[in-house]
Short mmCIF file of C-alpha atoms in Angstrom, two decimals:
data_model
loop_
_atom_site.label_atom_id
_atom_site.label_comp_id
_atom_site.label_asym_id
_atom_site.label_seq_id
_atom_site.Cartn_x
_atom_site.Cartn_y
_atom_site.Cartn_z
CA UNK A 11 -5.50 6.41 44.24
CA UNK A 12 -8.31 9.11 45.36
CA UNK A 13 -10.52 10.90 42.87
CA UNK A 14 -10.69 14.97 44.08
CA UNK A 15 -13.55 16.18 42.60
CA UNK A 16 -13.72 20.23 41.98
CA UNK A 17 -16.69 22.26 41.58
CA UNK A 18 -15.44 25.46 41.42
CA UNK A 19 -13.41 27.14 38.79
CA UNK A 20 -9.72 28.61 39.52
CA UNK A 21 -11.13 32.38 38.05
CA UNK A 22 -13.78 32.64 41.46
CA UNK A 23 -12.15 30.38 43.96
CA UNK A 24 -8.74 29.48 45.65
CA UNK A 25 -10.12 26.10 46.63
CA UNK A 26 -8.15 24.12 43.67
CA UNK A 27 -4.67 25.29 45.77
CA UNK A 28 -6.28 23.06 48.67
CA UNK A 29 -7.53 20.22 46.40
CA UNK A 30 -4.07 20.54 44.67
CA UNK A 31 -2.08 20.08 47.66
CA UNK A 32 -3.79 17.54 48.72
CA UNK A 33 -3.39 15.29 45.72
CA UNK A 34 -0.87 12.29 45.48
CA UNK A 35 1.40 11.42 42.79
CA UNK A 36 -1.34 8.99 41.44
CA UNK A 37 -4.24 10.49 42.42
CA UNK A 38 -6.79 12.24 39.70
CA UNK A 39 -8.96 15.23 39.74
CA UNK A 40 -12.07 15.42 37.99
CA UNK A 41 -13.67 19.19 37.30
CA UNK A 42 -17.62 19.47 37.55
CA UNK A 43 -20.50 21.86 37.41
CA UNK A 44 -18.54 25.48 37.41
CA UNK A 45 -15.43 23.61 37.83
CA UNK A 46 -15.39 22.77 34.11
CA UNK A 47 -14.36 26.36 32.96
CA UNK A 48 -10.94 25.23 34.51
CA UNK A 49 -11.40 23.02 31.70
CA UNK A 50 -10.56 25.76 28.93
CA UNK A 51 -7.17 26.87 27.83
CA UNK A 52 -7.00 30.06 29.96
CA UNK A 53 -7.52 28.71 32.90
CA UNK A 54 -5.71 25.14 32.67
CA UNK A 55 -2.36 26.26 33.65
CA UNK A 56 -3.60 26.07 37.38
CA UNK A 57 -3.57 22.58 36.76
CA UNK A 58 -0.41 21.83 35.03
CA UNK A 59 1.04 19.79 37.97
CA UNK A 60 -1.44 16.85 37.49
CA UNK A 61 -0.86 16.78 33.88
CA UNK A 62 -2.49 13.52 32.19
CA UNK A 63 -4.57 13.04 35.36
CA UNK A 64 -7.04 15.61 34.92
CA UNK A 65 -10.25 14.86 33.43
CA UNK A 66 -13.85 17.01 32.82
CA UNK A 67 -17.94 16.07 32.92
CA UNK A 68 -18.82 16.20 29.45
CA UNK A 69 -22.44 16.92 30.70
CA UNK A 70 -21.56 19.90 32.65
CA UNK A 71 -19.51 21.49 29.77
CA UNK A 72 -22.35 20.79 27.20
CA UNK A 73 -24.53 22.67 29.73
CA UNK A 74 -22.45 25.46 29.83
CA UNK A 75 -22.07 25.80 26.04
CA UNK A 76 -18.23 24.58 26.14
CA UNK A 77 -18.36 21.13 25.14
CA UNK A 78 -15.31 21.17 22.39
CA UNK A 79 -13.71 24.16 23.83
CA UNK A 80 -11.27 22.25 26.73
CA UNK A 81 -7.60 22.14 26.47
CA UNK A 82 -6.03 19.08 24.80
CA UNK A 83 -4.50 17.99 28.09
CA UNK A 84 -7.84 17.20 29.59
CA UNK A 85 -9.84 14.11 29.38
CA UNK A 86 -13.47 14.65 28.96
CA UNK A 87 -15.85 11.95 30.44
CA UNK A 88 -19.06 11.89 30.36
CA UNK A 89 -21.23 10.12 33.68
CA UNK A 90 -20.07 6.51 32.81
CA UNK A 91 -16.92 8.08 33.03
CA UNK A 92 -17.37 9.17 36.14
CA UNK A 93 -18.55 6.52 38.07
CA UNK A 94 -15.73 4.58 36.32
CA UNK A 95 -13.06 7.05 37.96
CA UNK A 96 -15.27 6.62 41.40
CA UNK A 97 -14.98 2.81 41.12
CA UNK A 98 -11.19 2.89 40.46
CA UNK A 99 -10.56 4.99 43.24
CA UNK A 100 -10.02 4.19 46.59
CA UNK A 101 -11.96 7.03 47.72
CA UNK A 102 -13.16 10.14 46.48
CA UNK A 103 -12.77 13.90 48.09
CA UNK A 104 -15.37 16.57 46.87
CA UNK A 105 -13.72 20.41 47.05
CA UNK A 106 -16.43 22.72 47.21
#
């Protein structure tokens, strides 16, 4: 399994498409710094094809005044989260 980790948000970059096709059938994607407003219900539908494997930094949506505001099919972690995700991963690939 590989974690793809996205910093930017779907609304100012096409780099999710790339990080998207990438991904396997197992692998997860985890949304940071900007990345988090693909978090919220308007912009989640880019993400529908990795359904239950798509997960959010708590700490970057608290800093942008959205913590409570994702979609219900995201997972919010916060940075024990993270490095959890990191260590069950085989490797990790950072889309900037």
């Amino acid at each position: 399994m590989i974690l793809h980790i996205l910093n930017r948000p779907p609304s100012t970059s096409l780099v999710y498409r790339e990080a998207l096709a990438a991904m396997g059938s197992t692998d997860r994607l985890l949304l940071i710094e900007d990345g988090v407003l693909g978090a919220l219900t308007s912009q989640v539908r880019h993400f529908q094809q990795v359904g239950d494997r798509l997960f959010a930094l708590r700490e970057d949506l608290v800093a942008r005044g959205l913590d409570g505001q994702c979609d219900a099919s995201v997972q919010v972690v916060d940075v024990d989260g993270f490095v959890t995700l990191t260590e069950e991963a085989d490797k990790t690939v950072s889309w900037f």
